[in-house]
Short mmCIF file of C-alpha atoms in Angstrom, two decimals:
data_model
loop_
_atom_site.label_atom_id
_atom_site.label_comp_id
_atom_site.label_asym_id
_atom_site.label_seq_id
_atom_site.Cartn_x
_atom_site.Cartn_y
_atom_site.Cartn_z
CA MET A 1 28.01 1.36 34.63
CA THR A 2 24.83 1.74 35.28
CA ASP A 3 24.44 5.20 34.92
CA LEU A 4 26.58 5.15 31.56
CA ILE A 5 23.65 2.67 30.18
CA ARG A 6 21.46 4.34 31.39
CA ASP A 7 22.75 7.75 29.50
CA LEU A 8 22.89 5.31 26.51
CA ILE A 9 19.19 4.16 26.55
CA LEU A 10 18.26 7.80 26.47
CA ARG A 11 20.11 8.89 24.20
CA TRP A 12 18.99 5.99 21.98
CA ARG A 13 15.60 6.34 23.05
CA ASP A 14 15.45 10.30 21.54
CA ASP A 15 17.56 9.26 18.58
CA PRO A 16 14.65 9.63 15.52
CA ALA A 17 17.05 7.18 13.50
CA GLY A 18 17.36 5.00 15.90
CA THR A 19 15.44 1.27 16.15
CA TYR A 20 13.16 2.40 19.16
CA GLN A 21 11.38 5.96 17.34
CA SER A 22 11.66 4.39 13.42
CA TRP A 23 10.97 0.16 13.95
CA PHE A 24 9.56 -0.19 17.83
CA LEU A 25 7.17 2.58 17.93
CA TRP A 26 6.07 2.05 14.36
CA ASP A 27 1.89 1.00 14.20
CA GLU A 28 2.55 -1.63 11.24
CA ARG A 29 5.20 -3.26 14.00
CA ILE A 30 2.24 -4.27 16.04
CA LYS A 31 -0.05 -5.56 13.02
CA ASN A 32 2.00 -7.85 11.86
CA PHE A 33 2.02 -10.27 14.59
CA ARG A 34 -1.12 -11.59 14.44
CA SER A 35 -0.26 -12.06 10.78
CA ILE A 36 2.95 -13.41 10.99
CA ARG A 37 1.50 -15.79 13.76
CA ARG A 38 -1.22 -16.82 11.14
CA GLY A 39 1.69 -17.37 8.82
CA LEU A 40 3.57 -19.70 10.61
CA GLN A 41 0.36 -21.73 11.42
CA GLN A 42 0.17 -22.21 7.85
CA VAL A 43 3.34 -23.33 7.92
CA VAL A 44 3.14 -26.02 10.37
CA ALA A 45 -0.58 -27.55 9.18
CA GLU A 46 1.54 -27.69 5.83
CA ILE A 47 4.79 -29.80 7.46
CA THR A 48 1.78 -31.95 9.21
CA ALA A 49 -0.27 -32.84 5.59
CA GLY A 50 3.28 -33.54 3.86
CA THR A 51 2.31 -30.62 1.23
CA PHE A 52 5.23 -28.42 2.23
CA GLY A 53 7.29 -29.08 -0.20
CA VAL A 54 11.26 -29.47 -0.78
CA ALA A 55 12.64 -26.06 -1.56
CA TYR A 56 12.62 -22.92 0.17
CA ARG A 57 11.30 -20.60 -2.85
CA GLY A 58 7.65 -20.61 -3.28
CA SER A 59 6.52 -22.03 0.39
CA SER A 60 4.96 -20.73 2.89
CA LEU A 61 7.89 -20.19 5.08
CA GLU A 62 9.48 -17.39 2.83
CA THR A 63 5.98 -15.28 3.02
CA VAL A 64 6.29 -15.30 6.46
CA VAL A 65 10.25 -14.35 6.37
CA HIS A 66 10.23 -11.92 3.67
CA SER A 67 7.59 -10.48 5.61
CA ILE A 68 9.92 -10.29 8.29
CA ALA A 69 12.71 -9.39 7.22
CA GLU A 70 10.87 -6.09 5.66
CA GLN A 71 10.51 -5.48 9.76
CA ARG A 72 12.68 -2.38 8.49
CA GLN A 73 16.44 -2.37 8.95
CA ILE A 74 16.79 -4.59 12.26
CA PHE A 75 15.52 -7.51 10.50
CA LYS A 76 17.10 -6.74 7.08
CA GLY A 77 18.84 -9.86 5.97
CA ALA A 78 16.38 -12.26 8.13
CA ASP A 79 15.20 -14.83 5.64
CA HIS A 80 19.36 -15.06 4.47
CA ALA A 81 19.25 -18.33 7.62
CA PHE A 82 16.22 -20.10 5.78
CA LEU A 83 17.64 -19.63 2.06
CA TRP A 84 18.22 -23.43 0.56
CA LYS A 85 21.37 -23.81 -0.28
CA PRO A 86 21.78 -27.38 -2.33
CA LYS A 87 25.12 -27.69 -2.55
CA LEU A 88 25.45 -27.80 0.96
CA ARG A 89 22.59 -29.19 2.10
CA ILE A 90 21.29 -26.07 4.26
CA PRO A 91 19.55 -25.72 5.92
CA ASP A 92 18.19 -29.39 5.92
CA ILE A 93 14.55 -28.86 6.88
CA TYR A 94 14.17 -29.27 3.16
CA GLU A 95 14.64 -32.60 1.93
CA ASN A 96 14.92 -34.59 5.27
CA PRO A 97 11.36 -35.06 6.63
CA ALA A 98 12.11 -36.15 9.79
CA ASN A 99 13.88 -32.69 10.01
CA GLN A 100 11.26 -30.84 8.46
CA LYS A 101 8.55 -32.72 10.88
CA ALA A 102 11.52 -31.45 13.55
CA PHE A 103 10.83 -28.22 12.62
CA GLY A 104 7.14 -27.76 12.39
CA GLN A 105 6.93 -30.03 16.00
CA LEU A 106 9.11 -26.49 16.84
CA LEU A 107 7.24 -24.15 15.90
CA ASP A 108 3.80 -26.11 16.84
CA THR A 109 4.65 -26.02 20.20
CA CYS A 110 5.89 -22.32 20.27
CA LEU A 111 2.15 -21.65 18.97
CA CYS A 112 0.39 -23.40 21.49
CA CYS A 113 2.49 -22.76 24.72
CA ASN A 114 2.72 -19.41 26.71
CA THR A 115 4.99 -20.12 29.32
CA GLU A 116 9.29 -20.01 29.35
CA GLU A 117 9.90 -23.08 30.20
CA HIS A 118 7.92 -24.35 27.44
CA VAL A 119 9.64 -22.64 24.77
CA VAL A 120 13.25 -23.00 26.04
CA SER A 121 12.13 -27.38 26.41
CA ALA A 122 11.36 -26.76 22.70
CA ILE A 123 14.76 -25.11 21.72
CA HIS A 124 16.33 -28.07 23.54
CA ALA A 125 14.82 -30.51 21.27
CA ILE A 126 15.29 -28.94 18.48
CA ASP A 127 18.70 -28.10 19.24
CA ALA A 128 19.01 -32.15 20.25
CA ARG A 129 18.79 -33.15 16.97
CA LYS A 130 21.93 -31.56 15.46
CA ILE A 131 19.99 -30.26 11.95
CA LYS A 132 22.77 -28.56 9.72
CA GLY A 133 22.12 -25.18 8.76
CA LEU A 134 18.87 -24.66 11.47
CA GLY A 135 20.19 -22.32 14.14
CA PRO A 136 19.12 -19.23 16.68
CA ALA A 137 18.21 -17.22 13.65
CA VAL A 138 14.68 -19.48 14.22
CA ALA A 139 14.90 -16.86 17.33
CA ASN A 140 13.34 -14.13 15.11
CA LEU A 141 10.48 -16.56 13.92
CA LEU A 142 10.00 -16.87 17.64
CA TYR A 143 10.20 -13.54 18.63
CA PHE A 144 7.22 -12.64 17.16
CA LEU A 145 5.18 -15.66 19.00
CA HIS A 146 6.71 -14.86 22.21
CA PRO A 147 8.22 -10.72 22.30
CA THR A 148 8.05 -10.88 25.81
CA ILE A 149 10.24 -14.41 26.22
CA MET A 150 12.58 -14.50 22.97
CA PRO A 151 14.52 -11.90 21.89
CA PRO A 152 15.32 -11.55 17.74
CA PHE A 153 18.74 -12.59 16.89
CA ASN A 154 21.29 -11.42 14.09
CA THR A 155 25.05 -10.86 13.81
CA ALA A 156 24.58 -7.06 14.83
CA ILE A 157 22.74 -7.88 17.97
CA VAL A 158 25.51 -10.44 19.32
CA LYS A 159 27.41 -7.46 18.53
CA GLY A 160 25.69 -5.35 20.18
CA TYR A 161 25.78 -7.62 23.34
CA ASN A 162 29.28 -8.33 23.54
CA ALA A 163 30.15 -4.79 23.31
CA LEU A 164 28.04 -3.75 25.91
CA THR A 165 28.93 -6.51 27.95
CA GLY A 166 32.36 -7.83 27.42
CA SER A 167 31.09 -11.17 26.46
CA LYS A 168 31.80 -13.44 24.22
CA VAL A 169 28.80 -14.88 22.78
CA LYS A 170 28.98 -16.48 19.02
CA LEU A 171 26.28 -17.06 16.28
CA GLY A 172 25.35 -20.63 14.95
CA ARG A 173 24.91 -22.38 18.63
CA TRP A 174 21.59 -22.19 20.34
CA GLU A 175 23.36 -22.80 23.51
CA GLU A 176 25.14 -19.28 23.50
CA TYR A 177 21.82 -18.13 22.18
CA LEU A 178 19.96 -19.12 25.11
CA ALA A 179 22.89 -17.60 27.33
CA MET A 180 22.89 -14.54 25.83
CA ARG A 181 19.26 -14.15 26.21
CA GLN A 182 19.27 -14.97 29.72
CA GLY A 183 22.05 -11.80 29.46
CA ILE A 184 19.83 -9.46 28.16
CA LEU A 185 16.62 -10.61 30.25
CA LYS A 186 18.73 -9.26 33.76
CA LEU A 187 19.80 -6.40 31.52
CA ASN A 188 15.91 -5.54 30.80
CA ALA A 189 14.97 -6.38 34.00
CA ILE A 190 17.28 -3.32 35.66
CA TYR A 191 16.37 -0.85 32.69
CA ARG A 192 12.68 -2.14 32.23
CA SER A 193 11.27 1.38 33.05
CA LEU A 194 13.55 3.13 30.26
CA LEU A 195 12.59 -0.11 27.74
CA SER A 196 9.96 -2.54 27.83
CA ASN A 197 8.56 -5.92 28.66
CA ASP A 198 8.55 -6.44 25.02
CA LEU A 199 12.55 -7.55 24.25
CA GLY A 200 11.79 -6.07 21.01
CA ALA A 201 13.52 -2.40 22.45
CA ILE A 202 16.10 -4.33 24.15
CA GLY A 203 17.05 -5.96 20.64
CA GLY A 204 16.81 -2.36 18.90
CA LEU A 205 19.59 -1.41 21.20
CA LEU A 206 21.86 -3.93 21.22
CA PHE A 207 21.52 -3.38 17.23
CA ASP A 208 22.54 -0.11 17.06
CA LEU A 209 25.32 -0.57 19.06
CA GLY A 210 26.47 -4.35 16.58
CA SER A 211 25.93 -2.18 13.66
CA GLY A 212 27.62 0.74 14.87
CA ARG A 213 25.20 3.71 15.08
CA TYR A 214 26.09 3.81 19.09
CA SER A 215 29.53 2.59 20.75
CA ALA A 216 29.17 1.06 23.91
CA PRO A 217 30.17 2.72 26.99
CA PRO A 218 33.51 2.01 28.73
CA LEU A 219 33.25 -1.13 30.66
CA GLU A 220 36.57 0.37 32.90
CA GLY A 221 36.43 2.95 35.16
CA ASP A 222 38.50 4.91 32.83
CA GLU A 223 37.97 9.21 32.55
CA THR A 224 39.68 9.04 29.03
CA ALA A 225 37.49 6.18 27.75
CA ARG A 226 34.65 7.91 29.04
CA LYS A 227 35.30 11.26 28.06
CA LEU A 228 35.37 9.52 23.85
CA TRP A 229 32.60 7.73 24.72
CA GLU A 230 30.61 10.58 25.42
CA ALA A 231 32.01 13.10 22.52
CA ASP A 232 30.73 9.53 20.47
CA LEU A 233 26.88 10.33 21.85
CA HIS A 234 27.39 13.53 20.86
CA GLN A 235 28.36 13.06 17.17
CA VAL A 236 25.24 10.46 16.79
CA ARG A 237 23.39 13.25 18.21
CA GLU A 238 24.62 15.98 15.39
CA GLN A 239 24.30 13.03 12.70
CA SER A 240 20.54 12.45 13.99
CA ALA A 241 19.71 16.19 13.07
CA LYS A 242 21.18 15.53 9.77
CA GLU A 243 19.13 12.85 9.00
CA ALA A 244 15.73 14.34 10.20
CA ARG A 245 14.95 15.41 6.68
CA ILE A 246 15.25 11.85 5.21
CA LEU A 247 12.41 11.10 8.01
CA ALA A 248 10.47 13.02 8.23
CA ALA A 249 10.24 11.93 4.68
CA GLU A 250 9.31 8.60 5.99
CA ARG A 251 7.04 9.84 8.44
CA GLU A 252 4.75 10.91 6.01
CA THR A 253 3.99 7.51 4.78
CA ASP A 254 2.63 7.47 8.00
CA HIS A 255 0.73 10.56 7.41
CA THR A 256 -0.40 9.17 3.98
CA HIS A 257 -1.87 6.30 5.55
CA THR A 258 -3.98 8.55 8.17
CA GLU A 259 -4.90 10.63 5.34
CA ILE A 260 -6.58 7.79 2.97
CA GLN A 261 -8.60 5.98 6.08
CA GLY A 262 -9.80 9.30 6.89
CA TRP A 263 -11.38 9.50 2.97
CA LEU A 264 -12.37 6.29 2.85
CA ARG A 265 -13.50 7.20 6.86
CA ASP A 266 -15.44 10.21 5.32
CA LEU A 267 -16.38 8.88 2.18
CA GLY A 268 -18.06 6.23 3.92
CA HIS A 269 -20.18 8.04 5.85
CA SER A 270 -21.39 10.00 2.99
CA LEU A 271 -22.64 6.62 1.30
CA GLY A 272 -25.05 6.31 4.26
CA TYR A 273 -22.60 3.22 6.20
CA ASP A 274 -21.67 2.66 9.40
CA VAL A 275 -17.49 2.62 9.76
CA TRP A 276 -15.19 0.64 11.78
CA ILE A 277 -11.53 2.61 11.70
CA ALA A 278 -8.65 0.04 13.33
CA ALA A 279 -8.55 -0.24 16.40
CA ASN A 280 -4.96 1.02 17.15
CA ASP A 281 -5.61 4.06 14.53
CA ARG A 282 -8.48 5.29 16.16
CA SER A 283 -6.79 7.73 18.38
CA ARG A 284 -4.71 9.33 15.20
CA PRO A 285 -5.02 13.31 14.71
CA TRP A 286 -7.06 13.90 11.48
CA GLN A 287 -8.60 17.21 11.02
CA ASN A 288 -9.50 19.16 13.79
CA GLY A 289 -10.13 16.16 15.46
CA LYS A 290 -9.28 12.01 15.34
CA LEU A 291 -9.36 9.36 12.89
CA GLY A 292 -12.10 7.57 14.73
CA ASP A 293 -14.72 10.27 15.33
CA GLY A 294 -18.06 9.66 14.49
CA CYS A 295 -17.14 5.72 13.74
CA LEU A 296 -18.28 2.61 15.78
CA SER A 297 -16.17 2.02 18.81
CA VAL A 298 -17.61 -1.72 19.36
CA LEU A 299 -17.82 -3.84 16.18
CA PRO A 300 -20.90 -5.76 15.99
CA GLY A 301 -20.72 -9.85 15.88
CA PHE A 302 -17.10 -10.06 17.19
CA THR A 303 -16.69 -11.19 20.47
CA THR A 304 -13.42 -11.90 22.32
CA GLU A 305 -14.71 -15.34 21.21
CA THR A 306 -15.01 -14.91 17.77
CA GLN A 307 -12.08 -16.79 15.57
CA GLY A 308 -10.32 -13.92 14.02
CA ALA A 309 -11.48 -11.06 15.25
CA GLU A 310 -8.47 -9.61 16.85
CA SER A 311 -7.15 -9.61 13.05
CA VAL A 312 -11.01 -7.98 12.01
CA ARG A 313 -10.27 -5.93 14.34
CA LEU A 314 -7.20 -3.99 12.92
CA ILE A 315 -8.52 -3.97 9.10
CA ASP A 316 -7.95 -0.10 8.13
CA VAL A 317 -10.95 0.63 7.57
CA LEU A 318 -14.74 -1.32 7.30
CA TRP A 319 -18.21 -0.45 6.04
CA LEU A 320 -21.00 -2.04 8.27
CA ASP A 321 -24.92 -1.91 6.92
CA GLN A 322 -26.49 0.52 9.24
CA GLU A 323 -29.13 -2.08 9.61
CA SER A 324 -27.86 -5.47 9.15
CA HIS A 325 -24.93 -4.30 11.35
CA ARG A 326 -23.08 -6.85 8.63
CA ILE A 327 -19.85 -5.91 7.33
CA VAL A 328 -19.98 -4.61 3.88
CA ALA A 329 -16.28 -3.70 2.17
CA ALA A 330 -13.04 -3.81 3.88
CA PHE A 331 -9.89 -1.68 3.19
CA GLU A 332 -6.04 -2.33 3.15
CA VAL A 333 -3.91 0.77 3.38
CA GLU A 334 -0.59 -0.86 1.93
CA HIS A 335 1.61 2.45 1.25
CA SER A 336 4.72 0.89 1.54
CA THR A 337 4.87 -1.83 3.07
CA THR A 338 4.44 -5.51 2.53
CA ILE A 339 0.81 -6.48 1.52
CA TYR A 340 0.83 -9.66 3.47
CA SER A 341 -0.41 -8.86 6.94
CA GLY A 342 -3.02 -6.84 4.94
CA ILE A 343 -4.34 -10.12 2.86
CA VAL A 344 -3.72 -12.28 6.11
CA ARG A 345 -6.59 -10.04 8.25
CA MET A 346 -8.86 -9.92 5.04
CA LEU A 347 -8.54 -14.07 4.92
CA ASP A 348 -10.14 -14.10 8.51
CA LEU A 349 -12.80 -11.70 7.87
CA ALA A 350 -13.48 -13.61 4.65
CA LEU A 351 -13.19 -16.95 6.06
CA GLY A 352 -15.19 -16.53 9.32
CA SER A 353 -18.89 -17.21 9.79
CA GLU A 354 -19.70 -12.20 9.99
CA ALA A 355 -18.46 -12.43 6.05
CA GLN A 356 -22.48 -13.29 4.58
CA ALA A 357 -22.98 -9.50 3.42
CA LEU A 358 -18.96 -9.03 2.76
CA GLU A 359 -19.64 -6.89 -0.68
CA GLY A 360 -15.64 -6.17 -1.58
CA MET A 361 -12.34 -6.11 -0.34
CA PHE A 362 -10.11 -3.62 -1.32
CA LEU A 363 -6.31 -3.13 -1.37
CA VAL A 364 -5.53 0.64 -1.56
CA ALA A 365 -2.01 1.55 -2.24
CA PRO A 366 -0.15 3.95 -4.74
CA ASP A 367 -0.75 3.79 -8.11
CA LYS A 368 2.94 2.92 -8.95
CA ARG A 369 2.58 -0.17 -6.61
CA GLU A 370 -0.16 -1.93 -8.48
CA ALA A 371 2.59 -4.24 -10.49
CA ASP A 372 4.57 -4.74 -7.01
CA VAL A 373 1.06 -6.09 -5.51
CA ARG A 374 0.68 -8.43 -8.26
CA GLU A 375 4.12 -9.75 -8.24
CA GLN A 376 3.18 -10.71 -4.62
CA LEU A 377 0.22 -12.33 -5.08
CA ARG A 378 2.30 -14.75 -7.70
CA ARG A 379 3.54 -16.32 -3.93
CA PRO A 380 1.04 -19.58 -3.10
CA ALA A 381 0.76 -19.02 0.41
CA PHE A 382 -1.87 -16.04 -1.56
CA SER A 383 -3.47 -18.86 -3.90
CA ARG A 384 -6.75 -18.16 -2.65
CA ILE A 385 -6.68 -14.11 -3.65
CA ALA A 386 -8.68 -15.28 -6.98
CA ASP A 387 -11.81 -16.56 -4.99
CA LEU A 388 -11.98 -13.86 -2.70
CA LYS A 389 -12.39 -11.23 -5.56
CA VAL A 390 -9.91 -8.72 -3.32
CA ARG A 391 -9.62 -5.52 -5.76
CA TYR A 392 -6.97 -2.51 -6.05
CA LEU A 393 -8.23 1.17 -5.51
CA PRO A 394 -5.02 3.27 -6.82
CA TYR A 395 -4.48 6.76 -4.70
CA GLY A 396 -4.78 8.72 -7.99
CA ALA A 397 -8.68 7.51 -8.84
CA LEU A 398 -9.81 7.74 -4.97
CA GLU A 399 -8.44 11.32 -4.74
CA LYS A 400 -10.07 12.25 -8.10
CA ASP A 401 -13.23 10.71 -7.21
CA ARG A 402 -14.01 10.91 -4.03
CA LYS A 403 -15.92 14.13 -3.46
CA ALA A 404 -17.77 13.52 -6.76
CA ILE A 405 -18.98 9.83 -5.31
CA GLU A 406 -20.30 11.48 -2.23
CA ARG A 407 -22.37 13.56 -3.61
CA PHE A 408 -24.01 11.54 -6.12
CA GLY A 409 -22.71 8.17 -5.23
CA HIS A 410 -24.87 4.98 -3.57
CA GLY A 411 -23.15 1.56 -2.85
CA LEU A 412 -20.14 -0.29 -3.87
CA LYS A 413 -20.83 -0.17 -7.34
CA PRO A 414 -18.73 3.61 -7.61
CA ILE A 415 -15.74 1.88 -5.46
CA GLN A 416 -15.83 -0.97 -7.56
CA ALA A 417 -15.76 1.38 -10.92
CA ILE A 418 -12.99 3.38 -9.90
CA SER A 419 -10.56 -0.39 -8.82
CA HIS A 420 -9.35 -2.83 -10.43
CA LEU A 421 -9.67 -6.84 -9.76
CA LEU A 422 -6.64 -8.77 -8.56
CA THR A 423 -5.64 -12.35 -9.27
CA SER A 424 -2.87 -14.60 -7.91
CA VAL A 425 -2.03 -14.66 -11.51
#
């Protein structure tokens, strides 16, 4: 059985359409951890202040959960458990102040703690309240706070776990989730060299099993069953080859993202600025070298003690004045993902002590996404955008005018001229 699971994991890791390559190794996944944590801090702050409200729609929680639900297929539908169902009064954290505060306490404890004992203890505390409709779907929030402690949770993951282990875990109960979590930790310990300390990897494997992309190895030593299972694996491999063309188009998203960063890098240098490339993007191939070539290797003024420094280092492109070393402009490239993470990183920069020289913040995205961006900015969580004067820089305008700006431009005026001011209304 151990050998069969190892074979399964190896095949799954090589599958370009499986969650390992399409989600777990996705660069944006790592970037989103910080912004989701920041969003949950906002939820806690509003619950503590009594300003959270009595509905899911338009709440800070909706904004965070929506950003999780957009994390590729594995989290699709993650928001269903939090949608307010008035007739059923579930989940009962909107109109019941005591339950709402208990939910906020759970999030606050898990935001502040860093040990397995504290997280599990907080879960037992919320479970003891028996809040109607508030079950282990909350684990999807906790995963982004403690990815090495809490595995993600949904119907497909439960089905995959049951198929792989022969268990009979049921949805909707914290005690069932915690039992499954123990089993997942044991499985992950056995196959960690093929998976990761981050439980998102094994969660993705279970998701692909539960959603039917892969079938689990036979639990008993039946040679016929084993041959049928190996035939299924072979079929998935053939299916993956057919899907390669579709995935190639999706990968072009990442290529375009890098290309736009490269344009902004070269443009910044031409205008006489020092340039910072997002810390996790510097080694990406670009032209005949790497994206970070010729750029700063250390971001001046942002030490490990600086509040929000980790988030600011992940902003796609920063331009800095060469003499003062102050950040002058910030650019977030948003091709197809939610704008939530990029906005949060800009907030960390704009509200920090190092933003005195900041002249412009830009969302750089395809021309056709402007209406979508404006729609998302109507969310209450983005109410500060009007104050920050974030601008929308379309790909088309950047591509059309960047060469002329490189030759004849000075300062930020040319970039401001081809961009549009965004407001949250």
